[in-house]
Amino acid sequence: FSAHGVPKSVPAAAQARNMIFVDATCPLVSKVHIEAERHHENGLQMIMIGHAGHPETIGTMGQLPPGEVLLVETAEDVAHVTPRDPERLAFITQTTLSVDDTIGIVAALKARFPAIIGPHKEDICYATTNRQASVKAIAGKIDALLVIGAPNSSNSRRLVEVGSAAGCAYSQLVQRATDIDWRALQGIRSVGITAGASAPEVLVNEVIDAFRARFDTVVELVETAKEHVEFKVPRVLRTAE
């Protein structure tokens, strides 16, 4: 199963068929699942801040019985959500959302439901947060921004939005070097390159090499945070000691 996680029904179905499967759910996503289950056991209904149809949202909402997790996508949605008991609520967040977007939604939730319980620590993935901070740091200094990631990657799309909101005149999402719109980059002297949280480094290097093949290129690394977090490989894939 992917890093986004899956509903509980998926591994249950795999086990029922005696299938061998690997649960590669990101530990940060698993943390949200555990939070949701803990609140459910305490009799609270959950409100999830996320995007409808996103794999992570589907997986997280699928950890609890139907109706136990209500979804809000925007601050405006908060006014229309109808929990069974406004005094017995907790909220969780899709890990790959924009930090700026969630601030407004959380504020709306707390304003309408003062008793709502939030996570002990922000659910937004550290990799997502760091990349958004880096884009903000360079947006005013570059002529264009390329974000390497899949079209269905929530955090990659958010990086494009963050770049535009921070003042970058041109921001484009590309999966790899062959997707670059070179005509749109004509006359541009400085380009920022970043990648979604799950984009492999080989694709970043591929894009840089594509620029080197076309232009006299100078690469400058902009680092706003050190990342030292490492997660264990799923147990089934570890080499037996």
mmCIF file of N, CA and C in Angstrom, residues 17-136:
data_model
loop_
_atom_site.group_PDB
_atom_site.id
_atom_site.type_symbol
_atom_site.label_atom_id
_atom_site.label_comp_id
_atom_site.label_asym_id
_atom_site.label_seq_id
_atom_site.Cartn_x
_atom_site.Cartn_y
_atom_site.Cartn_z
ATOM 1 N N ARG A 17 -8.028 -12.920 1.205
ATOM 2 C CA ARG A 17 -7.626 -13.645 -0.003
ATOM 3 C C ARG A 17 -6.256 -14.300 0.158
ATOM 4 N N ASN A 18 -5.706 -14.243 1.368
ATOM 5 C CA ASN A 18 -4.375 -14.805 1.644
ATOM 6 C C ASN A 18 -3.297 -14.196 0.755
ATOM 7 N N MET A 19 -3.422 -12.906 0.487
ATOM 8 C CA MET A 19 -2.439 -12.202 -0.339
ATOM 9 C C MET A 19 -1.289 -11.694 0.526
ATOM 10 N N ILE A 20 -0.112 -11.656 -0.067
ATOM 11 C CA ILE A 20 1.045 -11.050 0.591
ATOM 12 C C ILE A 20 1.050 -9.571 0.215
ATOM 13 N N PHE A 21 1.099 -8.692 1.208
ATOM 14 C CA PHE A 21 1.094 -7.260 0.911
ATOM 15 C C PHE A 21 2.093 -6.537 1.801
ATOM 16 N N VAL A 22 2.515 -5.372 1.323
ATOM 17 C CA VAL A 22 3.454 -4.533 2.065
ATOM 18 C C VAL A 22 2.752 -3.225 2.406
ATOM 19 N N ASP A 23 2.672 -2.903 3.677
ATOM 20 C CA ASP A 23 2.074 -1.646 4.115
ATOM 21 C C ASP A 23 3.174 -0.593 4.207
ATOM 22 N N ALA A 24 3.247 0.267 3.189
ATOM 23 C CA ALA A 24 4.267 1.320 3.145
ATOM 24 C C ALA A 24 3.679 2.675 3.529
ATOM 25 N N THR A 25 2.611 2.660 4.324
ATOM 26 C CA THR A 25 2.009 3.922 4.768
ATOM 27 C C THR A 25 3.040 4.772 5.501
ATOM 28 N N CYS A 26 3.127 6.041 5.142
ATOM 29 C CA CYS A 26 4.056 6.953 5.815
ATOM 30 C C CYS A 26 3.743 6.987 7.312
ATOM 31 N N PRO A 27 4.753 6.900 8.169
ATOM 32 C CA PRO A 27 4.509 6.959 9.617
ATOM 33 C C PRO A 27 3.781 8.226 10.057
ATOM 34 N N LEU A 28 3.970 9.326 9.335
ATOM 35 C CA LEU A 28 3.262 10.559 9.684
ATOM 36 C C LEU A 28 1.767 10.433 9.393
ATOM 37 N N VAL A 29 1.435 9.675 8.342
ATOM 38 C CA VAL A 29 0.026 9.410 8.034
ATOM 39 C C VAL A 29 -0.548 8.429 9.057
ATOM 40 N N SER A 30 0.247 7.410 9.399
ATOM 41 C CA SER A 30 -0.200 6.439 10.408
ATOM 42 C C SER A 30 -0.496 7.128 11.733
ATOM 43 N N LYS A 31 0.296 8.152 12.047
ATOM 44 C CA LYS A 31 0.070 8.925 13.278
ATOM 45 C C LYS A 31 -1.322 9.551 13.269
ATOM 46 N N VAL A 32 -1.733 10.078 12.117
ATOM 47 C CA VAL A 32 -3.070 10.672 11.998
ATOM 48 C C VAL A 32 -4.137 9.591 12.171
ATOM 49 N N HIS A 33 -3.891 8.403 11.584
ATOM 50 C CA HIS A 33 -4.835 7.293 11.736
ATOM 51 C C HIS A 33 -5.014 6.941 13.214
ATOM 52 N N ILE A 34 -3.899 6.883 13.935
ATOM 53 C CA ILE A 34 -3.947 6.533 15.359
ATOM 54 C C ILE A 34 -4.705 7.597 16.147
ATOM 55 N N GLU A 35 -4.461 8.865 15.812
ATOM 56 C CA GLU A 35 -5.186 9.967 16.460
ATOM 57 C C GLU A 35 -6.692 9.807 16.264
ATOM 58 N N ALA A 36 -7.079 9.528 15.019
ATOM 59 C CA ALA A 36 -8.501 9.401 14.698
ATOM 60 C C ALA A 36 -9.137 8.260 15.491
ATOM 61 N N GLU A 37 -8.450 7.133 15.552
ATOM 62 C CA GLU A 37 -8.995 5.985 16.279
ATOM 63 C C GLU A 37 -9.088 6.268 17.775
ATOM 64 N N ARG A 38 -8.090 6.946 18.317
ATOM 65 C CA ARG A 38 -8.100 7.268 19.753
ATOM 66 C C ARG A 38 -9.289 8.175 20.089
ATOM 67 N N HIS A 39 -9.495 9.198 19.267
ATOM 68 C CA HIS A 39 -10.627 10.099 19.513
ATOM 69 C C HIS A 39 -11.962 9.366 19.354
ATOM 70 N N HIS A 40 -12.024 8.471 18.376
ATOM 71 C CA HIS A 40 -13.249 7.696 18.158
ATOM 72 C C HIS A 40 -13.555 6.828 19.372
ATOM 73 N N GLU A 41 -12.522 6.208 19.932
ATOM 74 C CA GLU A 41 -12.704 5.370 21.121
ATOM 75 C C GLU A 41 -13.190 6.189 22.314
ATOM 76 N N ASN A 42 -12.842 7.475 22.316
ATOM 77 C CA ASN A 42 -13.277 8.362 23.394
ATOM 78 C C ASN A 42 -14.634 9.007 23.117
ATOM 79 N N GLY A 43 -15.277 8.559 22.042
ATOM 80 C CA GLY A 43 -16.627 9.028 21.749
ATOM 81 C C GLY A 43 -16.715 10.322 20.970
ATOM 82 N N LEU A 44 -15.603 10.743 20.356
ATOM 83 C CA LEU A 44 -15.612 11.986 19.591
ATOM 84 C C LEU A 44 -15.830 11.707 18.105
ATOM 85 N N GLN A 45 -16.537 12.603 17.445
ATOM 86 C CA GLN A 45 -16.669 12.552 15.992
ATOM 87 C C GLN A 45 -15.539 13.384 15.395
ATOM 88 N N MET A 46 -15.006 12.932 14.268
ATOM 89 C CA MET A 46 -13.852 13.590 13.669
ATOM 90 C C MET A 46 -14.269 14.529 12.544
ATOM 91 N N ILE A 47 -13.554 15.636 12.427
ATOM 92 C CA ILE A 47 -13.626 16.490 11.240
ATOM 93 C C ILE A 47 -12.242 16.469 10.610
ATOM 94 N N MET A 48 -12.182 16.099 9.338
ATOM 95 C CA MET A 48 -10.899 16.040 8.643
ATOM 96 C C MET A 48 -10.769 17.206 7.675
ATOM 97 N N ILE A 49 -9.650 17.907 7.760
ATOM 98 C CA ILE A 49 -9.320 18.947 6.790
ATOM 99 C C ILE A 49 -8.542 18.273 5.672
ATOM 100 N N GLY A 50 -9.111 18.243 4.475
ATOM 101 C CA GLY A 50 -8.442 17.545 3.382
ATOM 102 C C GLY A 50 -9.155 17.767 2.063
ATOM 103 N N HIS A 51 -8.642 17.115 1.028
ATOM 104 C CA HIS A 51 -9.222 17.225 -0.309
ATOM 105 C C HIS A 51 -10.024 15.969 -0.625
ATOM 106 N N ALA A 52 -11.265 16.148 -1.028
ATOM 107 C CA ALA A 52 -12.121 15.022 -1.392
ATOM 108 C C ALA A 52 -11.494 14.240 -2.539
ATOM 109 N N GLY A 53 -11.483 12.930 -2.416
ATOM 110 C CA GLY A 53 -10.956 12.084 -3.474
ATOM 111 C C GLY A 53 -9.466 11.847 -3.423
ATOM 112 N N HIS A 54 -8.747 12.572 -2.560
ATOM 113 C CA HIS A 54 -7.303 12.350 -2.454
ATOM 114 C C HIS A 54 -7.065 11.008 -1.753
ATOM 115 N N PRO A 55 -6.067 10.221 -2.212
ATOM 116 C CA PRO A 55 -5.825 8.899 -1.612
ATOM 117 C C PRO A 55 -5.642 8.937 -0.098
ATOM 118 N N GLU A 56 -4.948 9.964 0.397
ATOM 119 C CA GLU A 56 -4.740 10.030 1.850
ATOM 120 C C GLU A 56 -6.046 10.286 2.587
ATOM 121 N N THR A 57 -6.874 11.159 2.039
ATOM 122 C CA THR A 57 -8.164 11.450 2.662
ATOM 123 C C THR A 57 -9.044 10.207 2.680
ATOM 124 N N ILE A 58 -9.068 9.494 1.563
ATOM 125 C CA ILE A 58 -9.853 8.255 1.482
ATOM 126 C C ILE A 58 -9.358 7.250 2.516
ATOM 127 N N GLY A 59 -8.034 7.116 2.606
ATOM 128 C CA GLY A 59 -7.457 6.163 3.548
ATOM 129 C C GLY A 59 -7.738 6.520 4.992
ATOM 130 N N THR A 60 -7.599 7.796 5.326
ATOM 131 C CA THR A 60 -7.812 8.221 6.713
ATOM 132 C C THR A 60 -9.278 8.107 7.108
ATOM 133 N N MET A 61 -10.180 8.556 6.244
ATOM 134 C CA MET A 61 -11.606 8.462 6.552
ATOM 135 C C MET A 61 -12.043 7.006 6.654
ATOM 136 N N GLY A 62 -11.332 6.129 5.948
ATOM 137 C CA GLY A 62 -11.659 4.710 5.968
ATOM 138 C C GLY A 62 -11.152 3.963 7.183
ATOM 139 N N GLN A 63 -10.510 4.678 8.118
ATOM 140 C CA GLN A 63 -10.079 4.037 9.357
ATOM 141 C C GLN A 63 -11.229 3.889 10.349
ATOM 142 N N LEU A 64 -12.276 4.683 10.156
ATOM 143 C CA LEU A 64 -13.409 4.682 11.077
ATOM 144 C C LEU A 64 -14.699 4.328 10.340
ATOM 145 N N PRO A 65 -15.739 3.942 11.064
ATOM 146 C CA PRO A 65 -17.011 3.607 10.417
ATOM 147 C C PRO A 65 -17.587 4.801 9.655
ATOM 148 N N PRO A 66 -18.431 4.539 8.657
ATOM 149 C CA PRO A 66 -19.052 5.625 7.888
ATOM 150 C C PRO A 66 -19.765 6.622 8.802
ATOM 151 N N GLY A 67 -19.591 7.912 8.491
ATOM 152 C CA GLY A 67 -20.238 8.953 9.265
ATOM 153 C C GLY A 67 -19.445 9.446 10.453
ATOM 154 N N GLU A 68 -18.352 8.754 10.777
ATOM 155 C CA GLU A 68 -17.554 9.153 11.939
ATOM 156 C C GLU A 68 -16.505 10.205 11.595
ATOM 157 N N VAL A 69 -16.257 10.412 10.298
ATOM 158 C CA VAL A 69 -15.306 11.443 9.872
ATOM 159 C C VAL A 69 -16.002 12.352 8.868
ATOM 160 N N LEU A 70 -16.107 13.632 9.198
ATOM 161 C CA LEU A 70 -16.688 14.625 8.297
ATOM 162 C C LEU A 70 -15.556 15.383 7.614
ATOM 163 N N LEU A 71 -15.699 15.646 6.332
ATOM 164 C CA LEU A 71 -14.630 16.285 5.556
ATOM 165 C C LEU A 71 -14.942 17.752 5.290
ATOM 166 N N VAL A 72 -13.948 18.613 5.511
ATOM 167 C CA VAL A 72 -14.047 20.016 5.102
ATOM 168 C C VAL A 72 -12.822 20.340 4.250
ATOM 169 N N GLU A 73 -13.046 21.042 3.148
ATOM 170 C CA GLU A 73 -11.957 21.397 2.242
ATOM 171 C C GLU A 73 -11.557 22.861 2.351
ATOM 172 N N THR A 74 -12.491 23.701 2.772
ATOM 173 C CA THR A 74 -12.236 25.137 2.855
ATOM 174 C C THR A 74 -12.828 25.690 4.152
ATOM 175 N N ALA A 75 -12.435 26.914 4.478
ATOM 176 C CA ALA A 75 -13.006 27.572 5.657
ATOM 177 C C ALA A 75 -14.508 27.767 5.487
ATOM 178 N N GLU A 76 -14.948 27.960 4.245
ATOM 179 C CA GLU A 76 -16.379 28.147 3.981
ATOM 180 C C GLU A 76 -17.168 26.875 4.289
ATOM 181 N N ASP A 77 -16.542 25.709 4.088
ATOM 182 C CA ASP A 77 -17.223 24.438 4.360
ATOM 183 C C ASP A 77 -17.591 24.285 5.831
ATOM 184 N N VAL A 78 -16.817 24.916 6.697
ATOM 185 C CA VAL A 78 -17.033 24.762 8.140
ATOM 186 C C VAL A 78 -18.436 25.213 8.543
ATOM 187 N N ALA A 79 -18.945 26.228 7.877
ATOM 188 C CA ALA A 79 -20.274 26.755 8.216
ATOM 189 C C ALA A 79 -21.387 25.770 7.888
ATOM 190 N N HIS A 80 -21.108 24.806 7.015
ATOM 191 C CA HIS A 80 -22.152 23.899 6.546
ATOM 192 C C HIS A 80 -22.036 22.491 7.127
ATOM 193 N N VAL A 81 -20.980 22.205 7.859
ATOM 194 C CA VAL A 81 -20.811 20.866 8.409
ATOM 195 C C VAL A 81 -21.798 20.661 9.562
ATOM 196 N N THR A 82 -22.363 19.447 9.665
ATOM 197 C CA THR A 82 -23.409 19.184 10.667
ATOM 198 C C THR A 82 -23.028 17.987 11.538
ATOM 199 N N PRO A 83 -22.236 18.202 12.569
ATOM 200 C CA PRO A 83 -21.872 17.110 13.474
ATOM 201 C C PRO A 83 -23.046 16.717 14.359
ATOM 202 N N ARG A 84 -23.002 15.511 14.895
ATOM 203 C CA ARG A 84 -24.110 15.070 15.751
ATOM 204 C C ARG A 84 -24.085 15.753 17.119
ATOM 205 N N ASP A 85 -22.875 16.141 17.586
ATOM 206 C CA ASP A 85 -22.755 16.839 18.862
ATOM 207 C C ASP A 85 -21.608 17.846 18.764
ATOM 208 N N PRO A 86 -21.899 19.131 18.658
ATOM 209 C CA PRO A 86 -20.858 20.153 18.501
ATOM 210 C C PRO A 86 -19.865 20.205 19.661
ATOM 211 N N GLU A 87 -20.236 19.599 20.800
ATOM 212 C CA GLU A 87 -19.356 19.618 21.968
ATOM 213 C C GLU A 87 -18.427 18.411 22.015
ATOM 214 N N ARG A 88 -18.596 17.472 21.084
ATOM 215 C CA ARG A 88 -17.804 16.229 21.105
ATOM 216 C C ARG A 88 -17.126 16.047 19.753
ATOM 217 N N LEU A 89 -16.148 16.907 19.481
ATOM 218 C CA LEU A 89 -15.479 16.899 18.182
ATOM 219 C C LEU A 89 -13.965 16.958 18.342
ATOM 220 N N ALA A 90 -13.275 16.420 17.346
ATOM 221 C CA ALA A 90 -11.825 16.585 17.220
ATOM 222 C C ALA A 90 -11.529 16.733 15.738
ATOM 223 N N PHE A 91 -10.412 17.377 15.406
ATOM 224 C CA PHE A 91 -10.069 17.516 13.989
ATOM 225 C C PHE A 91 -8.680 16.964 13.703
ATOM 226 N N ILE A 92 -8.517 16.505 12.473
ATOM 227 C CA ILE A 92 -7.241 16.020 11.959
ATOM 228 C C ILE A 92 -7.028 16.654 10.590
ATOM 229 N N THR A 93 -5.814 16.539 10.074
ATOM 230 C CA THR A 93 -5.477 17.221 8.828
ATOM 231 C C THR A 93 -4.761 16.282 7.869
ATOM 232 N N GLN A 94 -5.100 16.376 6.597
ATOM 233 C CA GLN A 94 -4.322 15.704 5.553
ATOM 234 C C GLN A 94 -2.898 16.240 5.624
ATOM 235 N N THR A 95 -1.919 15.363 5.601
ATOM 236 C CA THR A 95 -0.541 15.785 5.888
ATOM 237 C C THR A 95 0.097 16.616 4.788
ATOM 238 N N THR A 96 -0.445 16.576 3.577
ATOM 239 C CA THR A 96 0.219 17.231 2.448
ATOM 240 C C THR A 96 -0.425 18.546 2.028
ATOM 241 N N LEU A 97 -1.234 19.126 2.882
ATOM 242 C CA LEU A 97 -1.884 20.389 2.536
ATOM 243 C C LEU A 97 -0.941 21.571 2.695
ATOM 244 N N SER A 98 -1.378 22.710 2.185
ATOM 245 C CA SER A 98 -0.651 23.957 2.373
ATOM 246 C C SER A 98 -0.808 24.417 3.813
ATOM 247 N N VAL A 99 0.299 24.759 4.442
ATOM 248 C CA VAL A 99 0.259 25.262 5.815
ATOM 249 C C VAL A 99 -0.633 26.497 5.898
ATOM 250 N N ASP A 100 -0.499 27.391 4.935
ATOM 251 C CA ASP A 100 -1.292 28.625 4.934
ATOM 252 C C ASP A 100 -2.787 28.339 4.820
ATOM 253 N N ASP A 101 -3.142 27.353 3.995
ATOM 254 C CA ASP A 101 -4.554 27.022 3.819
ATOM 255 C C ASP A 101 -5.169 26.471 5.101
ATOM 256 N N THR A 102 -4.453 25.615 5.794
ATOM 257 C CA THR A 102 -5.024 24.971 6.977
ATOM 258 C C THR A 102 -5.213 25.948 8.130
ATOM 259 N N ILE A 103 -4.386 26.976 8.203
ATOM 260 C CA ILE A 103 -4.502 27.951 9.293
ATOM 261 C C ILE A 103 -5.900 28.568 9.321
ATOM 262 N N GLY A 104 -6.396 28.968 8.148
ATOM 263 C CA GLY A 104 -7.714 29.581 8.071
ATOM 264 C C GLY A 104 -8.833 28.614 8.407
ATOM 265 N N ILE A 105 -8.688 27.364 7.979
ATOM 266 C CA ILE A 105 -9.727 26.366 8.245
ATOM 267 C C ILE A 105 -9.764 26.016 9.727
ATOM 268 N N VAL A 106 -8.587 25.860 10.323
ATOM 269 C CA VAL A 106 -8.518 25.567 11.762
ATOM 270 C C VAL A 106 -9.144 26.705 12.561
ATOM 271 N N ALA A 107 -8.860 27.935 12.164
ATOM 272 C CA ALA A 107 -9.441 29.095 12.858
ATOM 273 C C ALA A 107 -10.963 29.078 12.761
ATOM 274 N N ALA A 108 -11.481 28.714 11.579
ATOM 275 C CA ALA A 108 -12.935 28.653 11.391
ATOM 276 C C ALA A 108 -13.555 27.554 12.255
ATOM 277 N N LEU A 109 -12.868 26.414 12.344
ATOM 278 C CA LEU A 109 -13.364 25.314 13.178
ATOM 279 C C LEU A 109 -13.423 25.720 14.648
ATOM 280 N N LYS A 110 -12.361 26.351 15.123
ATOM 281 C CA LYS A 110 -12.311 26.742 16.536
ATOM 282 C C LYS A 110 -13.323 27.840 16.849
ATOM 283 N N ALA A 111 -13.589 28.688 15.852
ATOM 284 C CA ALA A 111 -14.570 29.756 16.065
ATOM 285 C C ALA A 111 -15.984 29.190 16.168
ATOM 286 N N ARG A 112 -16.301 28.200 15.330
ATOM 287 C CA ARG A 112 -17.654 27.637 15.353
ATOM 288 C C ARG A 112 -17.822 26.577 16.434
ATOM 289 N N PHE A 113 -16.739 25.818 16.685
ATOM 290 C CA PHE A 113 -16.802 24.745 17.679
ATOM 291 C C PHE A 113 -15.700 24.959 18.723
ATOM 292 N N PRO A 114 -15.921 25.825 19.692
ATOM 293 C CA PRO A 114 -14.870 26.166 20.664
ATOM 294 C C PRO A 114 -14.322 24.964 21.432
ATOM 295 N N ALA A 115 -15.114 23.908 21.568
ATOM 296 C CA ALA A 115 -14.679 22.740 22.340
ATOM 297 C C ALA A 115 -13.903 21.728 21.504
ATOM 298 N N ILE A 116 -13.738 21.988 20.211
ATOM 299 C CA ILE A 116 -13.089 21.016 19.336
ATOM 300 C C ILE A 116 -11.642 20.783 19.767
ATOM 301 N N ILE A 117 -11.215 19.529 19.678
ATOM 302 C CA ILE A 117 -9.863 19.139 20.088
ATOM 303 C C ILE A 117 -8.988 18.990 18.849
ATOM 304 N N GLY A 118 -7.813 19.580 18.879
ATOM 305 C CA GLY A 118 -6.878 19.475 17.768
ATOM 306 C C GLY A 118 -5.746 18.520 18.086
ATOM 307 N N PRO A 119 -4.898 18.233 17.116
ATOM 308 C CA PRO A 119 -3.753 17.345 17.349
ATOM 309 C C PRO A 119 -2.737 17.988 18.287
ATOM 310 N N HIS A 120 -2.008 17.149 19.031
ATOM 311 C CA HIS A 120 -0.975 17.662 19.935
ATOM 312 C C HIS A 120 0.127 18.362 19.146
ATOM 313 N N LYS A 121 0.394 17.844 17.957
ATOM 314 C CA LYS A 121 1.412 18.427 17.090
ATOM 315 C C LYS A 121 0.818 18.538 15.699
ATOM 316 N N GLU A 122 1.152 19.619 14.996
ATOM 317 C CA GLU A 122 0.592 19.851 13.660
ATOM 318 C C GLU A 122 0.764 18.624 12.766
ATOM 319 N N ASP A 123 -0.314 18.266 12.048
ATOM 320 C CA ASP A 123 -0.287 17.075 11.201
ATOM 321 C C ASP A 123 0.445 17.278 9.880
ATOM 322 N N ILE A 124 0.657 18.528 9.462
ATOM 323 C CA ILE A 124 1.289 18.770 8.166
ATOM 324 C C ILE A 124 2.679 18.139 8.140
ATOM 325 N N CYS A 125 2.969 17.390 7.093
ATOM 326 C CA CYS A 125 4.251 16.695 6.932
ATOM 327 C C CYS A 125 5.410 17.692 6.955
ATOM 328 N N TYR A 126 6.471 17.340 7.692
ATOM 329 C CA TYR A 126 7.622 18.248 7.792
ATOM 330 C C TYR A 126 8.228 18.528 6.421
ATOM 331 N N ALA A 127 8.228 17.528 5.539
ATOM 332 C CA ALA A 127 8.791 17.725 4.201
ATOM 333 C C ALA A 127 7.958 18.732 3.416
ATOM 334 N N THR A 128 6.642 18.654 3.565
ATOM 335 C CA THR A 128 5.755 19.617 2.915
ATOM 336 C C THR A 128 6.000 21.023 3.446
ATOM 337 N N THR A 129 6.081 21.142 4.769
ATOM 338 C CA THR A 129 6.314 22.444 5.400
ATOM 339 C C THR A 129 7.638 23.048 4.956
ATOM 340 N N ASN A 130 8.691 22.246 4.951
ATOM 341 C CA ASN A 130 10.022 22.744 4.582
ATOM 342 C C ASN A 130 10.074 23.200 3.135
ATOM 343 N N ARG A 131 9.448 22.456 2.245
ATOM 344 C CA ARG A 131 9.478 22.821 0.829
ATOM 345 C C ARG A 131 8.678 24.100 0.568
ATOM 346 N N GLN A 132 7.569 24.242 1.256
ATOM 347 C CA GLN A 132 6.797 25.474 1.099
ATOM 348 C C GLN A 132 7.590 26.679 1.605
ATOM 349 N N ALA A 133 8.318 26.499 2.705
ATOM 350 C CA ALA A 133 9.139 27.590 3.241
ATOM 351 C C ALA A 133 10.248 27.958 2.265
ATOM 352 N N SER A 134 10.841 26.951 1.632
ATOM 353 C CA SER A 134 11.910 27.210 0.668
ATOM 354 C C SER A 134 11.390 27.957 -0.554
ATOM 355 N N VAL A 135 10.210 27.565 -1.033
ATOM 356 C CA VAL A 135 9.616 28.249 -2.186
ATOM 357 C C VAL A 135 9.339 29.711 -1.848
ATOM 358 N N LYS A 136 8.808 29.961 -0.658
ATOM 359 C CA LYS A 136 8.557 31.345 -0.247
ATOM 360 C C LYS A 136 9.853 32.147 -0.187
#
